[in-house]
Amino acid sequence: GQQLNQSPQSMFIQEGEDVSMNCTSSSIFNTWLWYKQDPGEGPVLLIALYKAGELTSNGRLTAQFGITRKDSFLNISASIPSDVGIYFCAGRGNTGNQFYFGTGTSLTVIP
Amino acid sequence: ETGVTQTPRHLVMGMTNKKSLKCEQHLGHNAMYWYKQSAKKPLELMFVYNFKEQTENNSVPSRFSPECPNSSHLFLHLHTLQPEDSALYLCASSQDLNRGPANYGYTFGSGTRLTVV
């Protein structure tokens, strides 16, 4: 299947700091999704992106669909303790219906 | 009740046992999915159902057997599992496979934490 590389694998930051993470694929995608998974729960959709260059916000979260269509970025501004969790990217190309998921970025926010 | 509900939340089973995982969604969605989540690995798609018809089996061993009696319910029947099958099994749903971009997102359940001993 498709390989999605997410980085960094984990982050430890102070409350109030901004966070940046990214996801890259070996092939072109038409849709990028960003999910957050809290401990003991399933992933929850944060942001969906549908065209190259698109920049979409959801509160303090902003995600971008990379111009090359092989990457996507997620930024969190002014982090708070409830931002703790694992953030997953997912992407889909123009063949088939399957979304491929990254391995996740684990975020820890230190109060 | 709304969203995607999975039961049980936790399951411990022996390698010779037969058990079933249940997923139920009240979102009016027509596509349902089983994913396997193992530590340090990406989510692995196992099965896809669209309007009760199985559209994808991602080379899953036959010891996992899905069943979708209607668009709201999805089961995963388990038998003679191996310890390496221990993982979090997530169910998800979406509007269907063929709608436009607004319906691409999945809604996930909270998962069943399976331990095979």
mmCIF file of C-alpha atoms in Angstrom:
data_model
loop_
_atom_site.group_PDB
_atom_site.id
_atom_site.type_symbol
_atom_site.label_atom_id
_atom_site.label_comp_id
_atom_site.label_asym_id
_atom_site.label_seq_id
_atom_site.Cartn_x
_atom_site.Cartn_y
_atom_site.Cartn_z
ATOM 1 C CA GLY A 1 0.000 0.000 0.000
ATOM 2 C CA GLN A 2 0.885 3.667 0.000
ATOM 3 C CA GLN A 3 3.425 4.899 2.515
ATOM 4 C CA LEU A 4 2.675 8.058 4.449
ATOM 5 C CA ASN A 5 5.504 9.456 6.522
ATOM 6 C CA GLN A 6 4.507 11.640 9.421
ATOM 7 C CA SER A 7 6.943 13.749 11.353
ATOM 8 C CA PRO A 8 7.846 14.235 14.005
ATOM 9 C CA GLN A 9 6.869 10.942 15.641
ATOM 10 C CA SER A 10 6.473 12.673 18.993
ATOM 11 C CA MET A 11 6.589 16.169 20.434
ATOM 12 C CA PHE A 12 6.887 17.501 23.956
ATOM 13 C CA ILE A 13 6.022 21.182 24.183
ATOM 14 C CA GLN A 14 5.187 23.797 26.764
ATOM 15 C CA GLU A 15 1.639 25.046 27.050
ATOM 16 C CA GLY A 16 1.185 28.126 24.881
ATOM 17 C CA GLU A 17 3.702 27.097 22.233
ATOM 18 C CA ASP A 18 2.806 26.586 18.597
ATOM 19 C CA VAL A 19 3.038 23.136 17.017
ATOM 20 C CA SER A 20 3.850 22.098 13.462
ATOM 21 C CA MET A 21 3.716 18.623 11.985
ATOM 22 C CA ASN A 22 3.682 17.280 8.462
ATOM 23 C CA CYS A 23 2.864 14.296 6.372
ATOM 24 C CA THR A 24 4.438 13.243 3.077
ATOM 25 C CA SER A 25 3.514 10.591 0.577
ATOM 26 C CA SER A 26 5.306 8.912 -2.279
ATOM 27 C CA SER A 27 2.438 9.595 -4.649
ATOM 28 C CA ILE A 28 -0.047 12.336 -5.441
ATOM 29 C CA PHE A 29 -3.176 12.580 -3.336
ATOM 30 C CA ASN A 30 -6.477 14.315 -4.081
ATOM 31 C CA THR A 31 -7.716 14.477 -0.516
ATOM 32 C CA TRP A 32 -5.952 14.938 2.785
ATOM 33 C CA LEU A 33 -7.544 14.436 6.187
ATOM 34 C CA TRP A 34 -6.218 15.201 9.654
ATOM 35 C CA TYR A 35 -7.488 13.272 12.672
ATOM 36 C CA LYS A 36 -6.840 13.431 16.404
ATOM 37 C CA GLN A 37 -7.037 10.373 18.650
ATOM 38 C CA ASP A 38 -7.427 10.756 22.406
ATOM 39 C CA PRO A 39 -6.282 7.876 24.639
ATOM 40 C CA GLY A 40 -8.807 5.055 24.618
ATOM 41 C CA GLU A 41 -10.884 6.616 21.852
ATOM 42 C CA GLY A 42 -11.178 6.434 18.100
ATOM 43 C CA PRO A 43 -9.783 9.123 15.785
ATOM 44 C CA VAL A 44 -11.882 12.255 15.314
ATOM 45 C CA LEU A 45 -11.781 14.229 12.075
ATOM 46 C CA LEU A 46 -10.260 17.692 12.502
ATOM 47 C CA ILE A 47 -9.809 19.083 9.008
ATOM 48 C CA ALA A 48 -10.378 17.897 5.438
ATOM 49 C CA LEU A 49 -8.523 19.320 2.430
ATOM 50 C CA TYR A 50 -9.575 18.815 -1.185
ATOM 51 C CA LYS A 51 -7.283 20.817 -3.476
ATOM 52 C CA ALA A 52 -3.641 21.761 -3.780
ATOM 53 C CA GLY A 53 -2.713 24.910 -1.897
ATOM 54 C CA GLU A 54 -5.891 24.888 0.171
ATOM 55 C CA LEU A 55 -5.516 26.327 3.665
ATOM 56 C CA THR A 56 -8.267 25.460 6.142
ATOM 57 C CA SER A 57 -8.685 26.367 9.795
ATOM 58 C CA ASN A 58 -10.634 24.816 12.642
ATOM 59 C CA GLY A 59 -10.229 27.027 15.693
ATOM 60 C CA ARG A 60 -6.554 27.050 16.654
ATOM 61 C CA LEU A 61 -5.788 24.370 14.065
ATOM 62 C CA THR A 62 -4.739 25.163 10.518
ATOM 63 C CA ALA A 63 -3.950 22.600 7.837
ATOM 64 C CA GLN A 64 -2.598 23.028 4.339
ATOM 65 C CA PHE A 65 -2.724 20.862 1.243
ATOM 66 C CA GLY A 66 0.768 21.004 -0.211
ATOM 67 C CA ILE A 67 1.289 22.443 -3.691
ATOM 68 C CA THR A 68 3.029 19.273 -4.871
ATOM 69 C CA ARG A 69 -0.027 17.268 -3.692
ATOM 70 C CA LYS A 70 2.394 14.913 -1.964
ATOM 71 C CA ASP A 71 2.339 16.543 1.423
ATOM 72 C CA SER A 72 0.175 18.226 4.018
ATOM 73 C CA PHE A 73 0.841 20.261 7.141
ATOM 74 C CA LEU A 74 -0.964 20.793 10.420
ATOM 75 C CA ASN A 75 -0.300 23.683 12.757
ATOM 76 C CA ILE A 76 -1.697 24.204 16.242
ATOM 77 C CA SER A 77 -1.372 27.654 17.734
ATOM 78 C CA ALA A 78 -1.136 28.454 21.449
ATOM 79 C CA SER A 79 -1.302 24.819 22.581
ATOM 80 C CA ILE A 80 -3.333 23.850 25.645
ATOM 81 C CA PRO A 81 -3.299 20.637 27.730
ATOM 82 C CA SER A 82 -6.342 19.182 25.957
ATOM 83 C CA ASP A 83 -4.386 19.178 22.681
ATOM 84 C CA VAL A 84 -2.602 16.081 24.002
ATOM 85 C CA GLY A 85 -3.153 13.047 21.793
ATOM 86 C CA ILE A 86 -2.032 11.403 18.588
ATOM 87 C CA TYR A 87 -2.530 13.274 15.325
ATOM 88 C CA PHE A 88 -2.955 11.247 12.156
ATOM 89 C CA CYS A 89 -2.879 12.289 8.554
ATOM 90 C CA ALA A 90 -4.747 10.328 5.916
ATOM 91 C CA GLY A 91 -4.650 10.691 2.160
ATOM 92 C CA ARG A 92 -6.387 9.323 -0.899
ATOM 93 C CA GLY A 93 -5.338 9.330 -4.532
ATOM 94 C CA ASN A 94 -7.474 9.196 -7.647
ATOM 95 C CA THR A 95 -7.518 5.413 -7.857
ATOM 96 C CA GLY A 96 -9.727 3.442 -5.519
ATOM 97 C CA ASN A 97 -11.589 4.606 -2.445
ATOM 98 C CA GLN A 98 -9.097 3.708 0.246
ATOM 99 C CA PHE A 99 -7.567 6.258 2.564
ATOM 100 C CA TYR A 100 -4.016 5.597 3.711
ATOM 101 C CA PHE A 101 -3.013 6.655 7.206
ATOM 102 C CA GLY A 102 0.249 7.916 8.622
ATOM 103 C CA THR A 103 1.824 6.450 11.778
ATOM 104 C CA GLY A 104 0.816 9.456 13.829
ATOM 105 C CA THR A 105 2.466 12.262 15.767
ATOM 106 C CA SER A 106 2.148 11.946 19.531
ATOM 107 C CA LEU A 107 1.766 15.356 21.178
ATOM 108 C CA THR A 108 2.409 16.003 24.866
ATOM 109 C CA VAL A 109 1.692 19.459 26.269
ATOM 110 C CA ILE A 110 3.434 20.331 29.505
ATOM 111 C CA PRO A 111 1.425 22.768 31.653
ATOM 112 C CA GLU B 1 -27.693 7.457 20.694
ATOM 113 C CA THR B 2 -25.613 9.046 17.961
ATOM 114 C CA GLY B 3 -22.258 8.334 16.373
ATOM 115 C CA VAL B 4 -20.506 5.014 16.002
ATOM 116 C CA THR B 5 -20.733 2.597 18.934
ATOM 117 C CA GLN B 6 -18.466 -0.409 19.340
ATOM 118 C CA THR B 7 -18.869 -3.262 21.801
ATOM 119 C CA PRO B 8 -17.213 -4.641 23.745
ATOM 120 C CA ARG B 9 -14.622 -1.967 24.620
ATOM 121 C CA HIS B 10 -12.188 -4.608 25.834
ATOM 122 C CA LEU B 11 -11.918 -8.305 25.011
ATOM 123 C CA VAL B 12 -9.483 -10.975 26.150
ATOM 124 C CA MET B 13 -9.739 -14.272 24.344
ATOM 125 C CA GLY B 14 -7.835 -17.510 24.042
ATOM 126 C CA MET B 15 -6.517 -18.742 20.734
ATOM 127 C CA THR B 16 -9.221 -21.402 20.508
ATOM 128 C CA ASN B 17 -12.137 -19.097 21.351
ATOM 129 C CA LYS B 18 -14.761 -17.679 19.017
ATOM 130 C CA LYS B 19 -15.932 -14.148 19.676
ATOM 131 C CA SER B 20 -17.566 -11.311 17.787
ATOM 132 C CA LEU B 21 -17.056 -7.561 17.721
ATOM 133 C CA LYS B 22 -20.066 -5.363 17.097
ATOM 134 C CA CYS B 23 -20.328 -1.938 15.516
ATOM 135 C CA GLU B 24 -23.460 0.166 15.225
ATOM 136 C CA GLN B 25 -23.910 3.592 13.653
ATOM 137 C CA HIS B 26 -26.858 5.966 13.884
ATOM 138 C CA LEU B 27 -25.615 8.503 11.360
ATOM 139 C CA GLY B 28 -27.529 7.286 8.343
ATOM 140 C CA HIS B 29 -24.267 6.288 6.673
ATOM 141 C CA ASN B 30 -24.094 3.577 4.045
ATOM 142 C CA ALA B 31 -20.420 2.644 4.126
ATOM 143 C CA MET B 32 -18.788 0.885 7.058
ATOM 144 C CA TYR B 33 -15.202 -0.155 7.657
ATOM 145 C CA TRP B 34 -13.049 -2.269 9.942
ATOM 146 C CA TYR B 35 -9.553 -1.041 10.743
ATOM 147 C CA LYS B 36 -6.803 -2.618 12.811
ATOM 148 C CA GLN B 37 -4.596 -0.308 14.873
ATOM 149 C CA SER B 38 -1.334 -1.739 16.222
ATOM 150 C CA ALA B 39 1.270 0.176 18.169
ATOM 151 C CA LYS B 40 3.716 2.157 16.035
ATOM 152 C CA LYS B 41 1.910 1.184 12.817
ATOM 153 C CA PRO B 42 -0.456 3.039 10.520
ATOM 154 C CA LEU B 43 -4.134 2.184 10.636
ATOM 155 C CA GLU B 44 -4.665 -0.907 8.502
ATOM 156 C CA LEU B 45 -7.849 -1.177 6.490
ATOM 157 C CA MET B 46 -9.358 -4.653 6.802
ATOM 158 C CA PHE B 47 -12.833 -4.627 5.238
ATOM 159 C CA VAL B 48 -15.164 -2.194 3.516
ATOM 160 C CA TYR B 49 -18.922 -2.492 3.103
ATOM 161 C CA ASN B 50 -20.981 -0.150 0.935
ATOM 162 C CA PHE B 51 -24.771 -0.506 1.058
ATOM 163 C CA LYS B 52 -24.289 -3.871 2.843
ATOM 164 C CA GLU B 53 -22.080 -5.244 0.070
ATOM 165 C CA GLN B 54 -18.463 -6.033 0.789
ATOM 166 C CA THR B 55 -16.329 -4.000 -1.589
ATOM 167 C CA GLU B 56 -12.902 -4.598 -0.153
ATOM 168 C CA ASN B 57 -11.039 -7.336 1.682
ATOM 169 C CA ASN B 58 -7.518 -6.159 2.241
ATOM 170 C CA SER B 59 -5.893 -9.614 2.236
ATOM 171 C CA VAL B 60 -7.171 -10.300 5.732
ATOM 172 C CA PRO B 61 -6.680 -13.839 7.104
ATOM 173 C CA SER B 62 -9.806 -15.982 7.121
ATOM 174 C CA ARG B 63 -9.777 -16.156 10.925
ATOM 175 C CA PHE B 64 -11.410 -12.707 10.660
ATOM 176 C CA SER B 65 -14.887 -12.884 9.166
ATOM 177 C CA PRO B 66 -16.995 -9.729 8.677
ATOM 178 C CA GLU B 67 -20.755 -9.542 8.500
ATOM 179 C CA CYS B 68 -22.933 -6.597 7.562
ATOM 180 C CA PRO B 69 -26.631 -7.454 7.961
ATOM 181 C CA ASN B 70 -27.757 -3.869 7.277
ATOM 182 C CA SER B 71 -26.239 -0.438 6.735
ATOM 183 C CA SER B 72 -26.306 0.329 10.462
ATOM 184 C CA HIS B 73 -24.576 -2.769 11.823
ATOM 185 C CA LEU B 74 -21.223 -4.373 11.216
ATOM 186 C CA PHE B 75 -19.734 -7.403 12.930
ATOM 187 C CA LEU B 76 -16.286 -8.935 12.980
ATOM 188 C CA HIS B 77 -16.320 -12.605 13.865
ATOM 189 C CA LEU B 78 -13.090 -13.933 15.335
ATOM 190 C CA HIS B 79 -11.879 -17.523 15.630
ATOM 191 C CA THR B 80 -8.554 -19.248 16.252
ATOM 192 C CA LEU B 81 -6.722 -15.937 16.526
ATOM 193 C CA GLN B 82 -3.007 -15.550 17.139
ATOM 194 C CA PRO B 83 -1.290 -13.388 19.775
ATOM 195 C CA GLU B 84 -0.101 -11.026 17.015
ATOM 196 C CA ASP B 85 -3.758 -10.233 16.311
ATOM 197 C CA SER B 86 -3.884 -8.324 19.592
ATOM 198 C CA ALA B 87 -4.652 -4.717 18.687
ATOM 199 C CA LEU B 88 -7.276 -1.991 18.777
ATOM 200 C CA TYR B 89 -9.996 -2.740 16.241
ATOM 201 C CA LEU B 90 -11.751 0.348 14.994
ATOM 202 C CA CYS B 91 -15.024 0.564 13.147
ATOM 203 C CA ALA B 92 -15.772 3.596 10.986
ATOM 204 C CA SER B 93 -18.591 4.783 8.779
ATOM 205 C CA SER B 94 -19.055 7.335 6.026
ATOM 206 C CA GLN B 95 -21.915 8.546 3.829
ATOM 207 C CA ASP B 96 -20.973 6.097 1.099
ATOM 208 C CA LEU B 97 -18.085 5.423 -1.241
ATOM 209 C CA ASN B 98 -19.325 7.392 -4.186
ATOM 210 C CA ARG B 99 -20.344 10.793 -2.813
ATOM 211 C CA GLY B 100 -18.480 14.013 -3.371
ATOM 212 C CA PRO B 101 -15.753 15.584 -1.232
ATOM 213 C CA ALA B 102 -18.053 16.734 1.539
ATOM 214 C CA ASN B 103 -18.612 13.136 2.505
ATOM 215 C CA TYR B 104 -15.089 11.822 2.459
ATOM 216 C CA GLY B 105 -14.538 11.945 6.188
ATOM 217 C CA TYR B 106 -14.914 8.853 8.334
ATOM 218 C CA THR B 107 -16.557 8.764 11.736
ATOM 219 C CA PHE B 108 -14.757 6.308 13.969
ATOM 220 C CA GLY B 109 -15.977 4.358 16.959
ATOM 221 C CA SER B 110 -13.960 4.169 20.177
ATOM 222 C CA GLY B 111 -12.625 0.760 19.274
ATOM 223 C CA THR B 112 -12.385 -2.678 20.861
ATOM 224 C CA ARG B 113 -9.075 -3.394 22.587
ATOM 225 C CA LEU B 114 -8.455 -7.075 21.790
ATOM 226 C CA THR B 115 -5.913 -9.199 23.620
ATOM 227 C CA VAL B 116 -5.276 -12.748 22.421
ATOM 228 C CA VAL B 117 -3.666 -14.999 25.009
#
